[in-house]
PDB file of N, CA and C in Angstrom:
ATOM      1  N   MET A   8     -63.184   7.536  23.340  1.00  0.00           N
ATOM      2  CA  MET A   8     -63.102   6.946  24.651  1.00  0.00           C
ATOM      3  C   MET A   8     -63.702   7.934  25.645  1.00  0.00           C
ATOM      4  N   LYS A   9     -64.561   7.411  26.494  1.00  0.00           N
ATOM      5  CA  LYS A   9     -65.178   8.241  27.525  1.00  0.00           C
ATOM      6  C   LYS A   9     -64.301   8.157  28.774  1.00  0.00           C
ATOM      7  N   ILE A  10     -63.883   9.308  29.264  1.00  0.00           N
ATOM      8  CA  ILE A  10     -62.977   9.358  30.410  1.00  0.00           C
ATOM      9  C   ILE A  10     -63.655  10.122  31.534  1.00  0.00           C
ATOM     10  N   THR A  11     -63.621   9.550  32.725  1.00  0.00           N
ATOM     11  CA  THR A  11     -64.168  10.191  33.913  1.00  0.00           C
ATOM     12  C   THR A  11     -63.021  10.389  34.895  1.00  0.00           C
ATOM     13  N   TYR A  12     -62.871  11.604  35.386  1.00  0.00           N
ATOM     14  CA  TYR A  12     -61.816  11.923  36.351  1.00  0.00           C
ATOM     15  C   TYR A  12     -62.433  12.112  37.728  1.00  0.00           C
ATOM     16  N   THR A  13     -61.792  11.529  38.730  1.00  0.00           N
ATOM     17  CA  THR A  13     -62.202  11.725  40.113  1.00  0.00           C
ATOM     18  C   THR A  13     -60.956  12.069  40.908  1.00  0.00           C
ATOM     19  N   GLY A  14     -60.972  13.239  41.518  1.00  0.00           N
ATOM     20  CA  GLY A  14     -59.838  13.649  42.329  1.00  0.00           C
ATOM     21  C   GLY A  14     -60.212  13.703  43.786  1.00  0.00           C
ATOM     22  N   ARG A  15     -59.403  13.059  44.594  1.00  0.00           N
ATOM     23  CA  ARG A  15     -59.636  13.101  46.031  1.00  0.00           C
ATOM     24  C   ARG A  15     -58.736  14.181  46.611  1.00  0.00           C
ATOM     25  N   HIS A  16     -59.353  15.228  47.061  1.00  0.00           N
ATOM     26  CA  HIS A  16     -58.662  16.361  47.673  1.00  0.00           C
ATOM     27  C   HIS A  16     -57.831  17.151  46.665  1.00  0.00           C
ATOM     28  N   MET A  17     -58.147  17.041  45.381  1.00  0.00           N
ATOM     29  CA  MET A  17     -57.454  17.832  44.369  1.00  0.00           C
ATOM     30  C   MET A  17     -58.297  17.878  43.101  1.00  0.00           C
ATOM     31  N   ALA A  18     -57.949  18.799  42.205  1.00  0.00           N
ATOM     32  CA  ALA A  18     -58.667  18.960  40.947  1.00  0.00           C
ATOM     33  C   ALA A  18     -57.662  19.195  39.825  1.00  0.00           C
ATOM     34  N   LEU A  19     -58.094  18.963  38.586  1.00  0.00           N
ATOM     35  CA  LEU A  19     -57.252  19.153  37.418  1.00  0.00           C
ATOM     36  C   LEU A  19     -57.572  20.483  36.749  1.00  0.00           C
ATOM     37  N   ALA A  20     -56.540  21.129  36.241  1.00  0.00           N
ATOM     38  CA  ALA A  20     -56.723  22.326  35.443  1.00  0.00           C
ATOM     39  C   ALA A  20     -57.115  21.896  34.035  1.00  0.00           C
ATOM     40  N   PRO A  21     -57.812  22.750  33.288  1.00  0.00           N
ATOM     41  CA  PRO A  21     -58.201  22.375  31.917  1.00  0.00           C
ATOM     42  C   PRO A  21     -57.006  22.031  31.015  1.00  0.00           C
ATOM     43  N   SER A  22     -55.888  22.716  31.182  1.00  0.00           N
ATOM     44  CA  SER A  22     -54.714  22.411  30.358  1.00  0.00           C
ATOM     45  C   SER A  22     -54.149  21.027  30.682  1.00  0.00           C
ATOM     46  N   GLN A  23     -54.249  20.638  31.939  1.00  0.00           N
ATOM     47  CA  GLN A  23     -53.774  19.313  32.338  1.00  0.00           C
ATOM     48  C   GLN A  23     -54.694  18.225  31.791  1.00  0.00           C
ATOM     49  N   THR A  24     -55.970  18.496  31.741  1.00  0.00           N
ATOM     50  CA  THR A  24     -56.929  17.544  31.197  1.00  0.00           C
ATOM     51  C   THR A  24     -56.651  17.288  29.724  1.00  0.00           C
ATOM     52  N   VAL A  25     -56.295  18.326  28.991  1.00  0.00           N
ATOM     53  CA  VAL A  25     -55.983  18.179  27.565  1.00  0.00           C
ATOM     54  C   VAL A  25     -54.770  17.273  27.378  1.00  0.00           C
ATOM     55  N   GLU A  26     -53.744  17.436  28.207  1.00  0.00           N
ATOM     56  CA  GLU A  26     -52.555  16.596  28.118  1.00  0.00           C
ATOM     57  C   GLU A  26     -52.886  15.133  28.419  1.00  0.00           C
ATOM     58  N   LEU A  27     -53.727  14.899  29.406  1.00  0.00           N
ATOM     59  CA  LEU A  27     -54.096  13.531  29.760  1.00  0.00           C
ATOM     60  C   LEU A  27     -54.966  12.890  28.687  1.00  0.00           C
ATOM     61  N   GLU A  28     -55.819  13.661  28.049  1.00  0.00           N
ATOM     62  CA  GLU A  28     -56.648  13.112  26.982  1.00  0.00           C
ATOM     63  C   GLU A  28     -55.802  12.694  25.793  1.00  0.00           C
ATOM     64  N   ALA A  29     -54.700  13.380  25.548  1.00  0.00           N
ATOM     65  CA  ALA A  29     -53.781  12.966  24.487  1.00  0.00           C
ATOM     66  C   ALA A  29     -53.157  11.614  24.823  1.00  0.00           C
ATOM     67  N   GLU A  30     -52.885  11.381  26.087  1.00  0.00           N
ATOM     68  CA  GLU A  30     -52.337  10.090  26.530  1.00  0.00           C
ATOM     69  C   GLU A  30     -53.372   8.980  26.344  1.00  0.00           C
ATOM     70  N   PHE A  31     -54.623   9.278  26.638  1.00  0.00           N
ATOM     71  CA  PHE A  31     -55.685   8.285  26.488  1.00  0.00           C
ATOM     72  C   PHE A  31     -56.051   8.055  25.031  1.00  0.00           C
ATOM     73  N   GLU A  32     -55.728   8.992  24.163  1.00  0.00           N
ATOM     74  CA  GLU A  32     -56.003   8.825  22.736  1.00  0.00           C
ATOM     75  C   GLU A  32     -55.245   7.616  22.179  1.00  0.00           C
ATOM     76  N   LYS A  33     -54.024   7.407  22.650  1.00  0.00           N
ATOM     77  CA  LYS A  33     -53.236   6.248  22.230  1.00  0.00           C
ATOM     78  C   LYS A  33     -53.912   4.957  22.680  1.00  0.00           C
ATOM     79  N   LEU A  34     -54.431   4.964  23.887  1.00  0.00           N
ATOM     80  CA  LEU A  34     -55.094   3.786  24.437  1.00  0.00           C
ATOM     81  C   LEU A  34     -56.412   3.507  23.723  1.00  0.00           C
ATOM     82  N   SER A  35     -57.106   4.551  23.302  1.00  0.00           N
ATOM     83  CA  SER A  35     -58.405   4.356  22.667  1.00  0.00           C
ATOM     84  C   SER A  35     -58.274   3.676  21.308  1.00  0.00           C
ATOM     85  N   LYS A  36     -57.110   3.782  20.667  1.00  0.00           N
ATOM     86  CA  LYS A  36     -56.913   3.105  19.389  1.00  0.00           C
ATOM     87  C   LYS A  36     -56.976   1.588  19.562  1.00  0.00           C
ATOM     88  N   LEU A  37     -56.584   1.093  20.724  1.00  0.00           N
ATOM     89  CA  LEU A  37     -56.650  -0.335  21.004  1.00  0.00           C
ATOM     90  C   LEU A  37     -58.043  -0.782  21.420  1.00  0.00           C
ATOM     91  N   LEU A  38     -58.784   0.099  22.058  1.00  0.00           N
ATOM     92  CA  LEU A  38     -60.027  -0.299  22.720  1.00  0.00           C
ATOM     93  C   LEU A  38     -61.300  -0.001  21.946  1.00  0.00           C
ATOM     94  N   ASP A  39     -61.367   1.122  21.259  1.00  0.00           N
ATOM     95  CA  ASP A  39     -62.602   1.514  20.597  1.00  0.00           C
ATOM     96  C   ASP A  39     -62.853   0.620  19.389  1.00  0.00           C
ATOM     97  N   THR A  40     -64.071   0.104  19.304  1.00  0.00           N
ATOM     98  CA  THR A  40     -64.454  -0.757  18.200  1.00  0.00           C
ATOM     99  C   THR A  40     -65.727  -0.216  17.569  1.00  0.00           C
ATOM    100  N   GLN A  41     -66.204  -0.945  16.570  1.00  0.00           N
ATOM    101  CA  GLN A  41     -67.456  -0.543  15.926  1.00  0.00           C
ATOM    102  C   GLN A  41     -68.642  -0.744  16.865  1.00  0.00           C
ATOM    103  N   LYS A  42     -68.470  -1.631  17.838  1.00  0.00           N
ATOM    104  CA  LYS A  42     -69.555  -1.898  18.773  1.00  0.00           C
ATOM    105  C   LYS A  42     -69.748  -0.770  19.771  1.00  0.00           C
ATOM    106  N   GLY A  43     -68.714   0.040  19.990  1.00  0.00           N
ATOM    107  CA  GLY A  43     -68.881   1.149  20.916  1.00  0.00           C
ATOM    108  C   GLY A  43     -67.561   1.653  21.474  1.00  0.00           C
ATOM    109  N   GLU A  44     -67.681   2.694  22.259  1.00  0.00           N
ATOM    110  CA  GLU A  44     -66.527   3.318  22.882  1.00  0.00           C
ATOM    111  C   GLU A  44     -66.201   2.640  24.205  1.00  0.00           C
ATOM    112  N   ALA A  45     -64.915   2.626  24.517  1.00  0.00           N
ATOM    113  CA  ALA A  45     -64.479   2.118  25.818  1.00  0.00           C
ATOM    114  C   ALA A  45     -64.655   3.223  26.858  1.00  0.00           C
ATOM    115  N   GLN A  46     -64.691   2.830  28.114  1.00  0.00           N
ATOM    116  CA  GLN A  46     -64.839   3.783  29.202  1.00  0.00           C
ATOM    117  C   GLN A  46     -63.660   3.651  30.149  1.00  0.00           C
ATOM    118  N   ALA A  47     -63.116   4.779  30.549  1.00  0.00           N
ATOM    119  CA  ALA A  47     -62.002   4.791  31.500  1.00  0.00           C
ATOM    120  C   ALA A  47     -62.385   5.659  32.689  1.00  0.00           C
ATOM    121  N   HIS A  48     -61.952   5.231  33.861  1.00  0.00           N
ATOM    122  CA  HIS A  48     -62.185   5.990  35.080  1.00  0.00           C
ATOM    123  C   HIS A  48     -60.836   6.222  35.744  1.00  0.00           C
ATOM    124  N   VAL A  49     -60.489   7.486  35.944  1.00  0.00           N
ATOM    125  CA  VAL A  49     -59.200   7.859  36.526  1.00  0.00           C
ATOM    126  C   VAL A  49     -59.448   8.414  37.920  1.00  0.00           C
ATOM    127  N   ILE A  50     -58.782   7.807  38.906  1.00  0.00           N
ATOM    128  CA  ILE A  50     -58.877   8.274  40.290  1.00  0.00           C
ATOM    129  C   ILE A  50     -57.478   8.689  40.718  1.00  0.00           C
ATOM    130  N   PHE A  51     -57.345   9.903  41.180  1.00  0.00           N
ATOM    131  CA  PHE A  51     -56.041  10.361  41.654  1.00  0.00           C
ATOM    132  C   PHE A  51     -56.198  11.009  43.013  1.00  0.00           C
ATOM    133  N   SER A  52     -55.154  10.832  43.822  1.00  0.00           N
ATOM    134  CA  SER A  52     -55.210  11.385  45.171  1.00  0.00           C
ATOM    135  C   SER A  52     -53.798  11.672  45.659  1.00  0.00           C
ATOM    136  N   HIS A  53     -53.740  12.452  46.694  1.00  0.00           N
ATOM    137  CA  HIS A  53     -52.470  12.787  47.330  1.00  0.00           C
ATOM    138  C   HIS A  53     -52.564  12.327  48.776  1.00  0.00           C
ATOM    139  N   GLU A  54     -51.862  11.240  49.069  1.00  0.00           N
ATOM    140  CA  GLU A  54     -51.901  10.689  50.424  1.00  0.00           C
ATOM    141  C   GLU A  54     -50.496  10.322  50.872  1.00  0.00           C
ATOM    142  N   HIS A  55     -50.209  10.584  52.115  1.00  0.00           N
ATOM    143  CA  HIS A  55     -48.947  10.199  52.739  1.00  0.00           C
ATOM    144  C   HIS A  55     -47.728  10.718  51.981  1.00  0.00           C
ATOM    145  N   GLY A  56     -47.826  11.917  51.440  1.00  0.00           N
ATOM    146  CA  GLY A  56     -46.682  12.551  50.794  1.00  0.00           C
ATOM    147  C   GLY A  56     -46.406  12.116  49.372  1.00  0.00           C
ATOM    148  N   SER A  57     -47.271  11.296  48.788  1.00  0.00           N
ATOM    149  CA  SER A  57     -47.070  10.903  47.392  1.00  0.00           C
ATOM    150  C   SER A  57     -48.404  10.944  46.654  1.00  0.00           C
ATOM    151  N   ASN A  58     -48.299  11.045  45.349  1.00  0.00           N
ATOM    152  CA  ASN A  58     -49.488  11.090  44.508  1.00  0.00           C
ATOM    153  C   ASN A  58     -49.775   9.696  43.970  1.00  0.00           C
ATOM    154  N   GLN A  59     -51.023   9.298  44.049  1.00  0.00           N
ATOM    155  CA  GLN A  59     -51.428   7.974  43.591  1.00  0.00           C
ATOM    156  C   GLN A  59     -52.435   8.132  42.467  1.00  0.00           C
ATOM    157  N   ALA A  60     -52.288   7.293  41.453  1.00  0.00           N
ATOM    158  CA  ALA A  60     -53.208   7.305  40.323  1.00  0.00           C
ATOM    159  C   ALA A  60     -53.683   5.890  40.056  1.00  0.00           C
ATOM    160  N   GLU A  61     -54.961   5.767  39.775  1.00  0.00           N
ATOM    161  CA  GLU A  61     -55.545   4.469  39.432  1.00  0.00           C
ATOM    162  C   GLU A  61     -56.406   4.666  38.198  1.00  0.00           C
ATOM    163  N   VAL A  62     -56.151   3.863  37.178  1.00  0.00           N
ATOM    164  CA  VAL A  62     -56.909   3.920  35.934  1.00  0.00           C
ATOM    165  C   VAL A  62     -57.639   2.598  35.776  1.00  0.00           C
ATOM    166  N   THR A  63     -58.959   2.669  35.635  1.00  0.00           N
ATOM    167  CA  THR A  63     -59.779   1.476  35.447  1.00  0.00           C
ATOM    168  C   THR A  63     -60.470   1.585  34.096  1.00  0.00           C
ATOM    169  N   VAL A  64     -60.286   0.555  33.271  1.00  0.00           N
ATOM    170  CA  VAL A  64     -60.887   0.523  31.944  1.00  0.00           C
ATOM    171  C   VAL A  64     -61.745  -0.731  31.839  1.00  0.00           C
ATOM    172  N   VAL A  65     -62.973  -0.563  31.396  1.00  0.00           N
ATOM    173  CA  VAL A  65     -63.850  -1.705  31.162  1.00  0.00           C
ATOM    174  C   VAL A  65     -63.664  -2.098  29.706  1.00  0.00           C
ATOM    175  N   TRP A  66     -63.181  -3.356  29.509  1.00  0.00           N
ATOM    176  CA  TRP A  66     -62.880  -3.832  28.173  1.00  0.00           C
ATOM    177  C   TRP A  66     -63.309  -5.283  28.054  1.00  0.00           C
ATOM    178  N   ARG A  67     -64.221  -5.559  27.121  1.00  0.00           N
ATOM    179  CA  ARG A  67     -64.720  -6.910  26.877  1.00  0.00           C
ATOM    180  C   ARG A  67     -65.230  -7.576  28.152  1.00  0.00           C
ATOM    181  N   HIS A  68     -66.036  -6.861  28.886  1.00  0.00           N
ATOM    182  CA  HIS A  68     -66.657  -7.358  30.119  1.00  0.00           C
ATOM    183  C   HIS A  68     -65.646  -7.649  31.231  1.00  0.00           C
ATOM    184  N   HIS A  69     -64.478  -7.051  31.169  1.00  0.00           N
ATOM    185  CA  HIS A  69     -63.475  -7.181  32.213  1.00  0.00           C
ATOM    186  C   HIS A  69     -63.016  -5.795  32.629  1.00  0.00           C
ATOM    187  N   GLU A  70     -62.627  -5.675  33.864  1.00  0.00           N
ATOM    188  CA  GLU A  70     -62.040  -4.429  34.339  1.00  0.00           C
ATOM    189  C   GLU A  70     -60.537  -4.588  34.349  1.00  0.00           C
ATOM    190  N   VAL A  71     -59.856  -3.713  33.636  1.00  0.00           N
ATOM    191  CA  VAL A  71     -58.402  -3.698  33.606  1.00  0.00           C
ATOM    192  C   VAL A  71     -57.971  -2.509  34.446  1.00  0.00           C
ATOM    193  N   VAL A  72     -57.119  -2.762  35.446  1.00  0.00           N
ATOM    194  CA  VAL A  72     -56.737  -1.718  36.396  1.00  0.00           C
ATOM    195  C   VAL A  72     -55.228  -1.528  36.369  1.00  0.00           C
ATOM    196  N   GLY A  73     -54.817  -0.263  36.309  1.00  0.00           N
ATOM    197  CA  GLY A  73     -53.404   0.089  36.424  1.00  0.00           C
ATOM    198  C   GLY A  73     -53.243   1.090  37.551  1.00  0.00           C
ATOM    199  N   GLN A  74     -52.284   0.834  38.428  1.00  0.00           N
ATOM    200  CA  GLN A  74     -52.038   1.742  39.550  1.00  0.00           C
ATOM    201  C   GLN A  74     -50.592   2.193  39.512  1.00  0.00           C
ATOM    202  N   ALA A  75     -50.377   3.447  39.882  1.00  0.00           N
ATOM    203  CA  ALA A  75     -49.021   3.978  39.951  1.00  0.00           C
ATOM    204  C   ALA A  75     -48.948   4.991  41.083  1.00  0.00           C
ATOM    205  N   GLU A  76     -47.750   5.139  41.614  1.00  0.00           N
ATOM    206  CA  GLU A  76     -47.509   6.077  42.707  1.00  0.00           C
ATOM    207  C   GLU A  76     -46.204   6.794  42.420  1.00  0.00           C
ATOM    208  N   ASN A  77     -46.230   8.122  42.545  1.00  0.00           N
ATOM    209  CA  ASN A  77     -45.047   8.920  42.252  1.00  0.00           C
ATOM    210  C   ASN A  77     -45.169  10.247  42.984  1.00  0.00           C
ATOM    211  N   GLY A  78     -44.059  10.940  43.119  1.00  0.00           N
ATOM    212  CA  GLY A  78     -44.079  12.246  43.750  1.00  0.00           C
ATOM    213  C   GLY A  78     -44.803  13.281  42.904  1.00  0.00           C
ATOM    214  N   ASP A  79     -44.775  13.090  41.582  1.00  0.00           N
ATOM    215  CA  ASP A  79     -45.433  13.995  40.650  1.00  0.00           C
ATOM    216  C   ASP A  79     -46.686  13.319  40.098  1.00  0.00           C
ATOM    217  N   LEU A  80     -47.825  13.980  40.205  1.00  0.00           N
ATOM    218  CA  LEU A  80     -49.081  13.402  39.765  1.00  0.00           C
ATOM    219  C   LEU A  80     -49.074  13.139  38.270  1.00  0.00           C
ATOM    220  N   PHE A  81     -48.497  14.041  37.495  1.00  0.00           N
ATOM    221  CA  PHE A  81     -48.540  13.894  36.043  1.00  0.00           C
ATOM    222  C   PHE A  81     -47.450  12.982  35.515  1.00  0.00           C
ATOM    223  N   THR A  82     -46.731  12.347  36.400  1.00  0.00           N
ATOM    224  CA  THR A  82     -45.895  11.209  36.047  1.00  0.00           C
ATOM    225  C   THR A  82     -46.623   9.933  36.435  1.00  0.00           C
ATOM    226  N   ALA A  83     -47.382   9.973  37.495  1.00  0.00           N
ATOM    227  CA  ALA A  83     -48.095   8.792  37.980  1.00  0.00           C
ATOM    228  C   ALA A  83     -49.227   8.384  37.037  1.00  0.00           C
ATOM    229  N   ILE A  84     -49.985   9.337  36.519  1.00  0.00           N
ATOM    230  CA  ILE A  84     -51.116   8.992  35.663  1.00  0.00           C
ATOM    231  C   ILE A  84     -50.651   8.324  34.363  1.00  0.00           C
ATOM    232  N   PRO A  85     -49.667   8.871  33.636  1.00  0.00           N
ATOM    233  CA  PRO A  85     -49.201   8.154  32.433  1.00  0.00           C
ATOM    234  C   PRO A  85     -48.605   6.777  32.735  1.00  0.00           C
ATOM    235  N   GLN A  86     -47.989   6.618  33.894  1.00  0.00           N
ATOM    236  CA  GLN A  86     -47.479   5.299  34.267  1.00  0.00           C
ATOM    237  C   GLN A  86     -48.628   4.310  34.450  1.00  0.00           C
ATOM    238  N   ALA A  87     -49.708   4.744  35.055  1.00  0.00           N
ATOM    239  CA  ALA A  87     -50.874   3.883  35.239  1.00  0.00           C
ATOM    240  C   ALA A  87     -51.519   3.551  33.892  1.00  0.00           C
ATOM    241  N   VAL A  88     -51.571   4.519  32.997  1.00  0.00           N
ATOM    242  CA  VAL A  88     -52.127   4.283  31.656  1.00  0.00           C
ATOM    243  C   VAL A  88     -51.260   3.273  30.909  1.00  0.00           C
ATOM    244  N   GLU A  89     -49.954   3.373  31.055  1.00  0.00           N
ATOM    245  CA  GLU A  89     -49.036   2.442  30.398  1.00  0.00           C
ATOM    246  C   GLU A  89     -49.229   1.018  30.924  1.00  0.00           C
ATOM    247  N   LYS A  90     -49.487   0.879  32.209  1.00  0.00           N
ATOM    248  CA  LYS A  90     -49.746  -0.448  32.777  1.00  0.00           C
ATOM    249  C   LYS A  90     -51.028  -1.046  32.211  1.00  0.00           C
ATOM    250  N   VAL A  91     -52.044  -0.229  32.049  1.00  0.00           N
ATOM    251  CA  VAL A  91     -53.294  -0.697  31.453  1.00  0.00           C
ATOM    252  C   VAL A  91     -53.058  -1.101  30.004  1.00  0.00           C
ATOM    253  N   ARG A  92     -52.317  -0.283  29.261  1.00  0.00           N
ATOM    254  CA  ARG A  92     -52.033  -0.587  27.861  1.00  0.00           C
ATOM    255  C   ARG A  92     -51.291  -1.912  27.723  1.00  0.00           C
ATOM    256  N   ALA A  93     -50.315  -2.154  28.593  1.00  0.00           N
ATOM    257  CA  ALA A  93     -49.546  -3.393  28.543  1.00  0.00           C
ATOM    258  C   ALA A  93     -50.445  -4.606  28.823  1.00  0.00           C
ATOM    259  N   GLN A  94     -51.370  -4.482  29.757  1.00  0.00           N
ATOM    260  CA  GLN A  94     -52.280  -5.582  30.057  1.00  0.00           C
ATOM    261  C   GLN A  94     -53.192  -5.887  28.873  1.00  0.00           C
ATOM    262  N   ILE A  95     -53.677  -4.834  28.218  1.00  0.00           N
ATOM    263  CA  ILE A  95     -54.579  -5.027  27.090  1.00  0.00           C
ATOM    264  C   ILE A  95     -53.842  -5.653  25.909  1.00  0.00           C
ATOM    265  N   VAL A  96     -52.630  -5.202  25.650  1.00  0.00           N
ATOM    266  CA  VAL A  96     -51.835  -5.791  24.566  1.00  0.00           C
ATOM    267  C   VAL A  96     -51.584  -7.266  24.842  1.00  0.00           C
ATOM    268  N   ARG A  97     -51.269  -7.609  26.077  1.00  0.00           N
ATOM    269  CA  ARG A  97     -51.047  -9.007  26.447  1.00  0.00           C
ATOM    270  C   ARG A  97     -52.310  -9.843  26.217  1.00  0.00           C
ATOM    271  N   GLN A  98     -53.456  -9.307  26.621  1.00  0.00           N
ATOM    272  CA  GLN A  98     -54.716 -10.030  26.444  1.00  0.00           C
ATOM    273  C   GLN A  98     -55.059 -10.200  24.965  1.00  0.00           C
ATOM    274  N   ARG A  99     -54.824  -9.168  24.173  1.00  0.00           N
ATOM    275  CA  ARG A  99     -55.105  -9.257  22.738  1.00  0.00           C
ATOM    276  C   ARG A  99     -54.224 -10.302  22.081  1.00  0.00           C
ATOM    277  N   GLU A 100     -52.961 -10.390  22.494  1.00  0.00           N
ATOM    278  CA  GLU A 100     -52.067 -11.400  21.937  1.00  0.00           C
ATOM    279  C   GLU A 100     -52.516 -12.799  22.318  1.00  0.00           C
ATOM    280  N   LYS A 101     -52.989 -12.981  23.542  1.00  0.00           N
ATOM    281  CA  LYS A 101     -53.493 -14.286  23.963  1.00  0.00           C
ATOM    282  C   LYS A 101     -54.708 -14.687  23.128  1.00  0.00           C
ATOM    283  N   MET A 102     -55.620 -13.761  22.922  1.00  0.00           N
ATOM    284  CA  MET A 102     -56.810 -14.051  22.136  1.00  0.00           C
ATOM    285  C   MET A 102     -56.432 -14.385  20.701  1.00  0.00           C
ATOM    286  N   ARG A 103     -55.515 -13.643  20.146  1.00  0.00           N
ATOM    287  CA  ARG A 103     -55.095 -13.844  18.773  1.00  0.00           C
ATOM    288  C   ARG A 103     -54.397 -15.195  18.621  1.00  0.00           C
ATOM    289  N   ASP A 104     -53.563 -15.577  19.574  1.00  0.00           N
ATOM    290  CA  ASP A 104     -52.831 -16.839  19.503  1.00  0.00           C
ATOM    291  C   ASP A 104     -53.759 -18.041  19.623  1.00  0.00           C
ATOM    292  N   THR A 105     -54.816 -17.921  20.398  1.00  0.00           N
ATOM    293  CA  THR A 105     -55.714 -19.064  20.549  1.00  0.00           C
ATOM    294  C   THR A 105     -56.624 -19.227  19.346  1.00  0.00           C
ATOM    295  N   LYS A 106     -56.885 -18.182  18.612  1.00  0.00           N
ATOM    296  CA  LYS A 106     -57.777 -18.269  17.474  1.00  0.00           C
ATOM    297  C   LYS A 106     -57.053 -18.678  16.193  1.00  0.00           C
ATOM    298  N   ARG A 107     -55.793 -18.353  16.078  1.00  0.00           N
ATOM    299  CA  ARG A 107     -55.064 -18.662  14.855  1.00  0.00           C
ATOM    300  C   ARG A 107     -54.491 -20.070  14.930  1.00  0.00           C
ATOM    301  N   VAL A 108     -54.621 -20.771  13.825  1.00  0.00           N
ATOM    302  CA  VAL A 108     -54.094 -22.135  13.737  1.00  0.00           C
ATOM    303  C   VAL A 108     -53.169 -22.177  12.524  1.00  0.00           C
ATOM    304  N   ALA A 109     -52.015 -22.822  12.687  1.00  0.00           N
ATOM    305  CA  ALA A 109     -51.056 -22.922  11.603  1.00  0.00           C
ATOM    306  C   ALA A 109     -51.611 -23.780  10.482  1.00  0.00           C
ATOM    307  N   ALA A 110     -51.367 -23.355   9.246  1.00  0.00           N
ATOM    308  CA  ALA A 110     -51.812 -24.118   8.091  1.00  0.00           C
ATOM    309  C   ALA A 110     -50.952 -25.357   7.916  1.00  0.00           C
ATOM    310  N   GLN A 111     -51.584 -26.463   7.556  1.00  0.00           N
ATOM    311  CA  GLN A 111     -50.842 -27.717   7.378  1.00  0.00           C
ATOM    312  C   GLN A 111     -50.971 -28.250   5.988  1.00  0.00           C
TER     313      GLN A 111
END
């Protein structure tokens, strides 16, 4: 999975990047196919006394977006990733249910 980080008024330490990539590794198991790698864009910022994280993943010609806000940045980013994961799982179940037909 290709991950791009954008920080508004802040930057990530290399050790923090490694921790976040481990979180995205779980997500890449759902998204990466033989056709290619998925792309994720992470935007984080500190505004109005709280940290905001937005994760955008392009999957099957759709943009899946998860947003989270928390006092701690490294709690907000995994929450946003979890929201994206939940949306993708829901979409995969919908696709699977429409394609499968009960045997008669």
